[in-house]
């Protein structure tokens, strides 16, 4: 396992990280602990969660992912692990959390951090994300910016001031953004420098063979601001494994939760999935490992989050570390990308 420095921080994250949004829903506590143990055995030191998890979010299970991790964490060497979690943004359809207009003001952020610390049973969070912006932006498959949707928002400087106090208090170590835009990253970084407030060290956005929009503008922004990408959904909700195209009743989020994953229902998506599957077969590669190796090969990726629900999946995904894609395969991937450019943005 290789470890990469995350942005300007002193965090050295494993090139594969473990996502935990299934813990407490698709995975029981016992299954989740087994996955966590195997991840550590494979050399993973980076565990990612959120106050919102598991997904799909339900009042009955809210916070269970952090609780499961917290119970497990008490038996681990805490200083050898990097734990990240997230504060939920506004306008989410989860009314048990401060209503649907949950603004990222001081009270909300402090309450969220304290709740996560309690559930995780730890004194500090290594990396704390804003799960999605407080302001309006197109999210989760939306692509067109609509000025008529602009709403009142908590000023970015005000948000940074809260995180500065939490860092000073030792509750969090570093700040990250998630589902952000180039404008948002630049504004956070500009104000942090101008006001001597915490710099953003990480961006967690979707990135995979069917969603490479990061490359267009975000890559330049993150390069100049020294912000590392933590890539989520590298297997496009499991579609890039090929399991939904094999003519059998596959199990996964798509079959268990109809309507979940709207970005994967767009025109040309299934055509792209089929083409990448055929490419993997042509070169005698495991489709999932090829998809993960591609994400890992990108210069801007600090860590790739894998979200296996079974031990055999986790082991196979970690096997992608042994695969370095040849120039021939990379060129073939680009050919498919030109035919199906970003069908699941």
mmCIF file of C-alpha atoms in Angstrom:
data_model
loop_
_atom_site.group_PDB
_atom_site.id
_atom_site.type_symbol
_atom_site.label_atom_id
_atom_site.label_comp_id
_atom_site.label_asym_id
_atom_site.label_seq_id
_atom_site.Cartn_x
_atom_site.Cartn_y
_atom_site.Cartn_z
ATOM 1 C CA UNK A 1 0.000 0.000 0.000
ATOM 2 C CA UNK A 2 1.233 3.464 -0.897
ATOM 3 C CA UNK A 3 0.488 6.495 1.268
ATOM 4 C CA UNK A 4 0.016 10.016 -0.092
ATOM 5 C CA UNK A 5 0.236 13.365 1.648
ATOM 6 C CA UNK A 6 -3.155 15.060 1.586
ATOM 7 C CA UNK A 7 -2.881 18.641 0.347
ATOM 8 C CA UNK A 8 -0.947 20.898 2.727
ATOM 9 C CA UNK A 9 -1.701 18.696 5.750
ATOM 10 C CA UNK A 10 0.534 16.189 7.483
ATOM 11 C CA UNK A 11 -2.014 13.424 6.863
ATOM 12 C CA UNK A 12 -0.577 10.474 4.935
ATOM 13 C CA UNK A 13 -3.600 8.633 3.542
ATOM 14 C CA UNK A 14 -3.555 5.159 2.033
ATOM 15 C CA UNK A 15 -4.126 5.203 -1.716
ATOM 16 C CA UNK A 16 -7.266 3.165 -1.097
ATOM 17 C CA UNK A 17 -9.627 4.384 1.609
ATOM 18 C CA UNK A 18 -12.650 2.614 3.064
ATOM 19 C CA UNK A 19 -16.086 4.133 2.572
ATOM 20 C CA UNK A 20 -18.727 3.138 5.129
ATOM 21 C CA UNK A 21 -22.093 4.413 3.881
ATOM 22 C CA UNK A 22 -23.523 0.867 3.965
ATOM 23 C CA UNK A 23 -22.721 0.230 7.636
ATOM 24 C CA UNK A 24 -25.972 -0.092 9.558
ATOM 25 C CA UNK A 25 -28.119 -0.659 6.444
ATOM 26 C CA UNK A 26 -26.680 -3.115 3.925
ATOM 27 C CA UNK A 27 -24.125 -4.302 6.480
ATOM 28 C CA UNK A 28 -24.780 -5.370 10.061
ATOM 29 C CA UNK A 29 -22.475 -4.227 12.851
ATOM 30 C CA UNK A 30 -20.741 -7.622 12.837
ATOM 31 C CA UNK A 31 -20.215 -7.548 9.072
ATOM 32 C CA UNK A 32 -18.979 -3.960 9.266
ATOM 33 C CA UNK A 33 -16.384 -4.772 11.923
ATOM 34 C CA UNK A 34 -15.094 -7.655 9.788
ATOM 35 C CA UNK A 35 -14.732 -5.309 6.815
ATOM 36 C CA UNK A 36 -12.909 -2.748 8.944
ATOM 37 C CA UNK A 37 -10.535 -5.426 10.264
ATOM 38 C CA UNK A 38 -9.790 -6.664 6.740
ATOM 39 C CA UNK A 39 -9.204 -3.132 5.474
ATOM 40 C CA UNK A 40 -6.596 -2.537 8.177
ATOM 41 C CA UNK A 41 -4.986 -5.905 7.376
ATOM 42 C CA UNK A 42 -4.729 -4.778 3.736
ATOM 43 C CA UNK A 43 -2.858 -1.620 4.778
ATOM 44 C CA UNK A 44 -5.753 0.862 4.618
ATOM 45 C CA UNK A 45 -5.423 3.579 7.263
ATOM 46 C CA UNK A 46 -8.143 5.939 5.992
ATOM 47 C CA UNK A 47 -11.775 5.404 7.075
ATOM 48 C CA UNK A 48 -14.474 7.709 5.688
ATOM 49 C CA UNK A 49 -17.962 8.200 7.089
ATOM 50 C CA UNK A 50 -20.582 10.939 7.692
ATOM 51 C CA UNK A 51 -23.210 11.927 10.231
ATOM 52 C CA UNK A 52 -25.772 11.199 7.496
ATOM 53 C CA UNK A 53 -24.799 7.541 6.992
ATOM 54 C CA UNK A 54 -25.939 4.879 6.354
ATOM 55 C CA UNK A 55 -27.560 5.536 3.016
ATOM 56 C CA UNK A 56 -30.306 5.690 1.995
ATOM 57 C CA UNK A 57 -30.858 7.907 5.026
ATOM 58 C CA UNK A 58 -33.634 6.997 7.446
ATOM 59 C CA UNK A 59 -34.486 8.350 10.871
ATOM 60 C CA UNK A 60 -34.255 4.820 12.295
ATOM 61 C CA UNK A 61 -30.641 4.342 11.188
ATOM 62 C CA UNK A 62 -29.286 7.898 11.214
ATOM 63 C CA UNK A 63 -25.761 7.981 12.679
ATOM 64 C CA UNK A 64 -25.425 4.197 12.851
ATOM 65 C CA UNK A 65 -22.357 4.116 10.586
ATOM 66 C CA UNK A 66 -20.433 6.376 12.959
ATOM 67 C CA UNK A 67 -21.673 4.378 15.967
ATOM 68 C CA UNK A 68 -20.449 1.099 14.461
ATOM 69 C CA UNK A 69 -17.073 2.619 13.622
ATOM 70 C CA UNK A 70 -16.847 4.120 17.112
ATOM 71 C CA UNK A 71 -17.402 0.761 18.814
ATOM 72 C CA UNK A 72 -14.707 -0.757 16.581
ATOM 73 C CA UNK A 73 -12.351 2.191 17.040
ATOM 74 C CA UNK A 74 -12.097 1.682 20.789
ATOM 75 C CA UNK A 75 -10.173 -1.533 20.079
ATOM 76 C CA UNK A 76 -7.725 0.074 17.623
ATOM 77 C CA UNK A 77 -4.575 2.192 17.836
ATOM 78 C CA UNK A 78 -6.302 5.510 17.207
ATOM 79 C CA UNK A 79 -3.178 7.465 16.263
ATOM 80 C CA UNK A 80 -2.453 5.058 13.397
ATOM 81 C CA UNK A 81 -5.777 5.733 11.681
ATOM 82 C CA UNK A 82 -7.177 8.688 9.761
ATOM 83 C CA UNK A 83 -10.891 9.138 10.361
ATOM 84 C CA UNK A 84 -12.959 11.510 8.246
ATOM 85 C CA UNK A 85 -16.604 12.436 8.649
ATOM 86 C CA UNK A 86 -18.950 15.152 7.407
ATOM 87 C CA UNK A 87 -21.523 17.743 8.407
ATOM 88 C CA UNK A 88 -24.723 17.610 6.381
ATOM 89 C CA UNK A 89 -25.600 20.687 4.345
ATOM 90 C CA UNK A 90 -28.938 22.449 3.916
ATOM 91 C CA UNK A 91 -32.030 21.583 1.897
ATOM 92 C CA UNK A 92 -31.761 17.858 2.514
ATOM 93 C CA UNK A 93 -34.984 15.846 2.744
ATOM 94 C CA UNK A 94 -34.230 14.674 6.270
ATOM 95 C CA UNK A 95 -36.506 16.609 8.588
ATOM 96 C CA UNK A 96 -35.269 14.962 11.801
ATOM 97 C CA UNK A 97 -32.029 16.949 11.416
ATOM 98 C CA UNK A 98 -32.830 20.593 12.061
ATOM 99 C CA UNK A 99 -35.520 20.628 9.380
ATOM 100 C CA UNK A 100 -35.062 20.980 5.645
ATOM 101 C CA UNK A 101 -33.335 24.393 5.898
ATOM 102 C CA UNK A 102 -30.387 23.190 7.935
ATOM 103 C CA UNK A 103 -27.925 26.055 7.525
ATOM 104 C CA UNK A 104 -24.208 25.608 8.164
ATOM 105 C CA UNK A 105 -24.075 28.200 10.911
ATOM 106 C CA UNK A 106 -22.092 27.950 14.153
ATOM 107 C CA UNK A 107 -24.762 26.141 16.135
ATOM 108 C CA UNK A 108 -25.326 23.495 13.460
ATOM 109 C CA UNK A 109 -21.641 22.809 12.830
ATOM 110 C CA UNK A 110 -20.734 22.596 16.517
ATOM 111 C CA UNK A 111 -23.692 20.318 17.217
ATOM 112 C CA UNK A 112 -22.736 18.080 14.281
ATOM 113 C CA UNK A 113 -19.085 17.811 15.336
ATOM 114 C CA UNK A 114 -19.982 17.020 18.937
ATOM 115 C CA UNK A 115 -22.466 14.380 17.794
ATOM 116 C CA UNK A 116 -19.912 12.719 15.538
ATOM 117 C CA UNK A 117 -17.264 12.744 18.268
ATOM 118 C CA UNK A 118 -19.684 11.057 20.652
ATOM 119 C CA UNK A 119 -20.739 8.385 18.162
ATOM 120 C CA UNK A 120 -17.174 7.759 17.007
ATOM 121 C CA UNK A 121 -15.964 7.566 20.635
ATOM 122 C CA UNK A 122 -12.910 9.657 19.863
ATOM 123 C CA UNK A 123 -11.476 12.965 21.055
ATOM 124 C CA UNK A 124 -10.734 14.290 17.571
ATOM 125 C CA UNK A 125 -11.633 13.952 13.900
ATOM 126 C CA UNK A 126 -8.668 13.950 11.521
ATOM 127 C CA UNK A 127 -10.522 15.331 8.489
ATOM 128 C CA UNK A 128 -13.902 17.052 8.649
ATOM 129 C CA UNK A 129 -15.888 17.738 5.492
ATOM 130 C CA UNK A 130 -18.723 19.995 4.517
ATOM 131 C CA UNK A 131 -20.779 17.229 2.875
ATOM 132 C CA UNK A 132 -22.197 19.625 0.287
ATOM 133 C CA UNK A 133 -22.213 23.432 0.059
ATOM 134 C CA UNK A 134 -24.488 25.611 2.138
ATOM 135 C CA UNK A 135 -25.184 27.683 -0.968
ATOM 136 C CA UNK A 136 -27.125 26.463 -3.993
ATOM 137 C CA UNK A 137 -25.135 24.401 -6.496
ATOM 138 C CA UNK A 138 -26.262 21.615 -8.862
ATOM 139 C CA UNK A 139 -25.753 18.311 -7.013
ATOM 140 C CA UNK A 140 -25.792 14.529 -7.520
ATOM 141 C CA UNK A 141 -26.389 14.351 -11.250
ATOM 142 C CA UNK A 142 -27.727 17.869 -11.815
ATOM 143 C CA UNK A 143 -25.570 19.629 -14.390
ATOM 144 C CA UNK A 144 -26.999 23.069 -15.213
ATOM 145 C CA UNK A 145 -26.529 26.036 -12.898
ATOM 146 C CA UNK A 146 -29.846 27.869 -12.453
ATOM 147 C CA UNK A 147 -29.519 31.401 -10.981
ATOM 148 C CA UNK A 148 -33.202 31.365 -10.035
ATOM 149 C CA UNK A 149 -32.349 28.696 -7.420
ATOM 150 C CA UNK A 150 -29.854 30.915 -5.583
ATOM 151 C CA UNK A 151 -30.837 31.204 -1.917
ATOM 152 C CA UNK A 152 -29.574 32.994 1.199
ATOM 153 C CA UNK A 153 -26.470 31.300 2.541
ATOM 154 C CA UNK A 154 -24.142 31.372 5.522
ATOM 155 C CA UNK A 155 -21.075 33.350 4.449
ATOM 156 C CA UNK A 156 -18.007 31.227 3.723
ATOM 157 C CA UNK A 157 -15.910 33.377 6.060
ATOM 158 C CA UNK A 158 -18.419 32.690 8.852
ATOM 159 C CA UNK A 159 -18.163 28.954 8.237
ATOM 160 C CA UNK A 160 -14.363 29.115 8.274
ATOM 161 C CA UNK A 161 -14.397 30.963 11.604
ATOM 162 C CA UNK A 162 -16.322 28.107 13.195
ATOM 163 C CA UNK A 163 -13.896 25.512 11.837
ATOM 164 C CA UNK A 164 -10.964 27.621 13.069
ATOM 165 C CA UNK A 165 -12.365 27.499 16.599
ATOM 166 C CA UNK A 166 -12.969 23.749 16.365
ATOM 167 C CA UNK A 167 -9.384 23.190 15.205
ATOM 168 C CA UNK A 168 -8.071 25.363 18.038
ATOM 169 C CA UNK A 169 -10.189 23.328 20.465
ATOM 170 C CA UNK A 170 -8.624 20.119 19.119
ATOM 171 C CA UNK A 171 -11.935 18.639 17.973
ATOM 172 C CA UNK A 172 -10.933 18.485 14.303
ATOM 173 C CA UNK A 173 -7.523 18.593 12.668
ATOM 174 C CA UNK A 174 -8.181 19.553 9.049
ATOM 175 C CA UNK A 175 -11.005 20.839 6.862
ATOM 176 C CA UNK A 176 -12.246 19.346 3.603
ATOM 177 C CA UNK A 177 -14.978 20.091 1.072
ATOM 178 C CA UNK A 178 -17.243 17.654 -0.739
ATOM 179 C CA UNK A 179 -19.393 17.926 -3.858
ATOM 180 C CA UNK A 180 -17.823 21.333 -4.470
ATOM 181 C CA UNK A 181 -17.213 23.500 -7.530
ATOM 182 C CA UNK A 182 -14.136 25.393 -8.746
ATOM 183 C CA UNK A 183 -15.644 28.693 -7.568
ATOM 184 C CA UNK A 184 -16.338 27.285 -4.117
ATOM 185 C CA UNK A 185 -12.849 25.873 -3.654
ATOM 186 C CA UNK A 186 -11.211 29.090 -4.774
ATOM 187 C CA UNK A 187 -13.417 31.180 -2.499
ATOM 188 C CA UNK A 188 -12.716 29.023 0.555
ATOM 189 C CA UNK A 189 -8.985 29.164 -0.180
ATOM 190 C CA UNK A 190 -8.967 32.907 -0.912
ATOM 191 C CA UNK A 191 -10.792 33.807 2.296
ATOM 192 C CA UNK A 192 -8.719 31.416 4.391
ATOM 193 C CA UNK A 193 -5.536 33.078 3.189
ATOM 194 C CA UNK A 194 -6.938 36.601 3.482
ATOM 195 C CA UNK A 195 -8.314 36.113 7.008
ATOM 196 C CA UNK A 196 -5.654 33.688 8.307
ATOM 197 C CA UNK A 197 -8.195 30.903 8.734
ATOM 198 C CA UNK A 198 -7.871 27.119 8.108
ATOM 199 C CA UNK A 199 -6.973 26.098 4.585
ATOM 200 C CA UNK A 200 -8.934 23.392 2.804
ATOM 201 C CA UNK A 201 -6.715 20.326 2.312
ATOM 202 C CA UNK A 202 -9.065 17.923 0.555
ATOM 203 C CA UNK A 203 -11.953 17.646 -1.888
ATOM 204 C CA UNK A 204 -14.215 14.585 -1.930
ATOM 205 C CA UNK A 205 -16.050 14.451 -5.255
ATOM 206 C CA UNK A 206 -17.325 11.655 -7.471
ATOM 207 C CA UNK A 207 -14.798 10.424 -10.029
ATOM 208 C CA UNK A 208 -14.847 7.278 -12.165
ATOM 209 C CA UNK A 209 -14.694 6.101 -15.777
ATOM 210 C CA UNK A 210 -18.220 7.403 -16.416
ATOM 211 C CA UNK A 211 -17.788 10.685 -14.527
ATOM 212 C CA UNK A 212 -14.560 12.533 -15.303
ATOM 213 C CA UNK A 213 -15.902 16.074 -15.055
ATOM 214 C CA UNK A 214 -13.259 16.768 -12.371
ATOM 215 C CA UNK A 215 -10.656 16.862 -15.128
ATOM 216 C CA UNK A 216 -12.208 19.860 -16.891
ATOM 217 C CA UNK A 217 -11.895 22.660 -14.326
ATOM 218 C CA UNK A 218 -11.550 21.172 -10.858
ATOM 219 C CA UNK A 219 -8.184 19.576 -11.633
ATOM 220 C CA UNK A 220 -6.651 22.982 -12.401
ATOM 221 C CA UNK A 221 -8.205 24.520 -9.299
ATOM 222 C CA UNK A 222 -7.014 21.753 -6.989
ATOM 223 C CA UNK A 223 -3.526 21.837 -8.502
ATOM 224 C CA UNK A 224 -3.043 25.546 -7.857
ATOM 225 C CA UNK A 225 -4.680 25.439 -4.410
ATOM 226 C CA UNK A 226 -2.859 22.224 -3.380
ATOM 227 C CA UNK A 227 -6.090 20.403 -2.567
ATOM 228 C CA UNK A 228 -6.040 16.602 -2.822
ATOM 229 C CA UNK A 229 -8.916 14.683 -4.398
ATOM 230 C CA UNK A 230 -10.548 11.866 -2.465
ATOM 231 C CA UNK A 231 -12.458 10.080 -5.222
ATOM 232 C CA UNK A 232 -15.804 8.582 -4.272
ATOM 233 C CA UNK A 233 -18.008 6.211 -6.292
ATOM 234 C CA UNK A 234 -15.016 4.895 -8.297
ATOM 235 C CA UNK A 235 -17.146 1.924 -9.389
ATOM 236 C CA UNK A 236 -20.254 3.992 -10.208
ATOM 237 C CA UNK A 237 -22.477 2.327 -7.597
ATOM 238 C CA UNK A 238 -21.163 -1.088 -8.679
ATOM 239 C CA UNK A 239 -22.054 -0.722 -12.354
ATOM 240 C CA UNK A 240 -18.383 -0.775 -13.386
ATOM 241 C CA UNK A 241 -17.955 -4.227 -11.844
ATOM 242 C CA UNK A 242 -20.258 -5.565 -14.556
ATOM 243 C CA UNK A 243 -22.462 -7.353 -12.032
ATOM 244 C CA UNK A 244 -25.659 -5.721 -13.275
ATOM 245 C CA UNK A 245 -24.946 -6.791 -16.870
ATOM 246 C CA UNK A 246 -24.304 -10.497 -16.306
ATOM 247 C CA UNK A 247 -27.881 -11.691 -16.631
ATOM 248 C CA UNK A 248 -28.213 -12.626 -12.966
ATOM 249 C CA UNK A 249 -30.058 -10.960 -10.111
ATOM 250 C CA UNK A 250 -27.215 -8.958 -8.614
ATOM 251 C CA UNK A 251 -27.488 -7.545 -5.116
ATOM 252 C CA UNK A 252 -26.521 -3.971 -4.412
ATOM 253 C CA UNK A 253 -27.857 -0.487 -3.790
ATOM 254 C CA UNK A 254 -29.443 -0.296 -7.219
ATOM 255 C CA UNK A 255 -31.566 -3.425 -6.753
ATOM 256 C CA UNK A 256 -32.199 -2.984 -3.024
ATOM 257 C CA UNK A 257 -33.197 0.674 -3.159
ATOM 258 C CA UNK A 258 -35.077 1.576 -6.360
ATOM 259 C CA UNK A 259 -34.593 5.208 -7.309
ATOM 260 C CA UNK A 260 -31.244 5.487 -5.504
ATOM 261 C CA UNK A 261 -28.426 6.797 -7.711
ATOM 262 C CA UNK A 262 -30.187 9.042 -10.202
ATOM 263 C CA UNK A 263 -26.961 10.070 -11.933
ATOM 264 C CA UNK A 264 -26.671 6.496 -13.257
ATOM 265 C CA UNK A 265 -29.956 6.572 -15.177
ATOM 266 C CA UNK A 266 -28.901 8.971 -17.933
ATOM 267 C CA UNK A 267 -28.613 8.501 -21.681
ATOM 268 C CA UNK A 268 -25.518 6.581 -22.834
ATOM 269 C CA UNK A 269 -24.625 5.376 -19.335
ATOM 270 C CA UNK A 270 -25.396 1.707 -19.953
ATOM 271 C CA UNK A 271 -23.680 1.917 -23.338
ATOM 272 C CA UNK A 272 -20.543 3.187 -21.635
ATOM 273 C CA UNK A 273 -20.718 0.457 -18.972
ATOM 274 C CA UNK A 274 -20.969 -2.201 -21.673
ATOM 275 C CA UNK A 275 -18.042 -0.713 -23.609
ATOM 276 C CA UNK A 276 -15.788 -0.626 -20.538
ATOM 277 C CA UNK A 277 -16.793 -4.193 -19.701
ATOM 278 C CA UNK A 278 -15.893 -5.329 -23.207
ATOM 279 C CA UNK A 279 -12.574 -3.506 -22.959
ATOM 280 C CA UNK A 280 -11.729 -5.281 -19.699
ATOM 281 C CA UNK A 281 -12.603 -8.631 -21.260
ATOM 282 C CA UNK A 282 -10.507 -7.851 -24.331
ATOM 283 C CA UNK A 283 -7.414 -7.320 -22.176
ATOM 284 C CA UNK A 284 -8.336 -10.132 -19.746
ATOM 285 C CA UNK A 285 -8.714 -7.740 -16.829
ATOM 286 C CA UNK A 286 -11.111 -7.797 -13.911
ATOM 287 C CA UNK A 287 -13.542 -4.964 -14.723
ATOM 288 C CA UNK A 288 -13.676 -3.584 -11.179
ATOM 289 C CA UNK A 289 -9.907 -3.690 -10.786
ATOM 290 C CA UNK A 290 -9.444 -1.928 -14.123
ATOM 291 C CA UNK A 291 -11.832 0.853 -13.052
ATOM 292 C CA UNK A 292 -10.084 1.282 -9.696
ATOM 293 C CA UNK A 293 -6.614 1.176 -11.247
ATOM 294 C CA UNK A 294 -7.641 3.933 -13.655
ATOM 295 C CA UNK A 295 -8.761 6.236 -10.836
ATOM 296 C CA UNK A 296 -5.643 5.453 -8.804
ATOM 297 C CA UNK A 297 -3.422 6.268 -11.802
ATOM 298 C CA UNK A 298 -4.580 9.893 -12.041
ATOM 299 C CA UNK A 299 -2.043 12.451 -10.788
ATOM 300 C CA UNK A 300 -4.664 14.415 -8.841
ATOM 301 C CA UNK A 301 -6.092 11.517 -6.804
ATOM 302 C CA UNK A 302 -4.815 11.270 -3.233
ATOM 303 C CA UNK A 303 -7.015 8.337 -2.241
ATOM 304 C CA UNK A 304 -9.790 6.265 -3.807
ATOM 305 C CA UNK A 305 -12.704 5.275 -1.573
ATOM 306 C CA UNK A 306 -13.859 1.691 -1.954
ATOM 307 C CA UNK A 307 -17.197 0.670 -0.459
ATOM 308 C CA UNK A 308 -17.310 -3.127 -0.435
ATOM 309 C CA UNK A 309 -20.185 -4.863 1.356
ATOM 310 C CA UNK A 310 -18.565 -8.328 1.381
ATOM 311 C CA UNK A 311 -15.086 -9.466 2.352
ATOM 312 C CA UNK A 312 -14.435 -11.028 -1.055
ATOM 313 C CA UNK A 313 -15.284 -7.696 -2.706
ATOM 314 C CA UNK A 314 -12.896 -5.838 -0.425
ATOM 315 C CA UNK A 315 -10.085 -8.307 -1.109
ATOM 316 C CA UNK A 316 -10.662 -8.094 -4.861
ATOM 317 C CA UNK A 317 -10.748 -4.302 -4.768
ATOM 318 C CA UNK A 318 -7.472 -4.199 -2.855
ATOM 319 C CA UNK A 319 -6.062 -6.466 -5.554
ATOM 320 C CA UNK A 320 -6.345 -3.514 -7.939
ATOM 321 C CA UNK A 321 -3.208 -2.144 -6.267
ATOM 322 C CA UNK A 322 -1.228 -4.781 -8.150
ATOM 323 C CA UNK A 323 -2.557 -3.578 -11.499
ATOM 324 C CA UNK A 324 -0.810 -0.814 -13.425
ATOM 325 C CA UNK A 325 -2.661 -0.123 -16.654
ATOM 326 C CA UNK A 326 -0.524 -0.273 -19.775
ATOM 327 C CA UNK A 327 -0.370 2.637 -22.240
ATOM 328 C CA UNK A 328 -2.373 0.465 -24.633
ATOM 329 C CA UNK A 329 -5.204 -0.024 -22.138
ATOM 330 C CA UNK A 330 -5.180 3.650 -21.162
ATOM 331 C CA UNK A 331 -5.446 4.615 -24.832
ATOM 332 C CA UNK A 332 -8.367 2.216 -25.260
ATOM 333 C CA UNK A 333 -10.077 3.783 -22.241
ATOM 334 C CA UNK A 334 -9.696 7.200 -23.849
ATOM 335 C CA UNK A 335 -11.298 5.889 -27.027
ATOM 336 C CA UNK A 336 -14.349 4.743 -25.060
ATOM 337 C CA UNK A 337 -14.396 8.056 -23.200
ATOM 338 C CA UNK A 338 -14.547 9.929 -26.507
ATOM 339 C CA UNK A 339 -17.547 7.807 -27.552
ATOM 340 C CA UNK A 340 -19.319 8.222 -24.184
ATOM 341 C CA UNK A 341 -18.027 11.408 -22.544
ATOM 342 C CA UNK A 342 -19.166 11.635 -18.912
ATOM 343 C CA UNK A 343 -22.546 9.892 -19.128
ATOM 344 C CA UNK A 344 -22.982 10.017 -15.331
ATOM 345 C CA UNK A 345 -21.836 13.492 -14.191
#
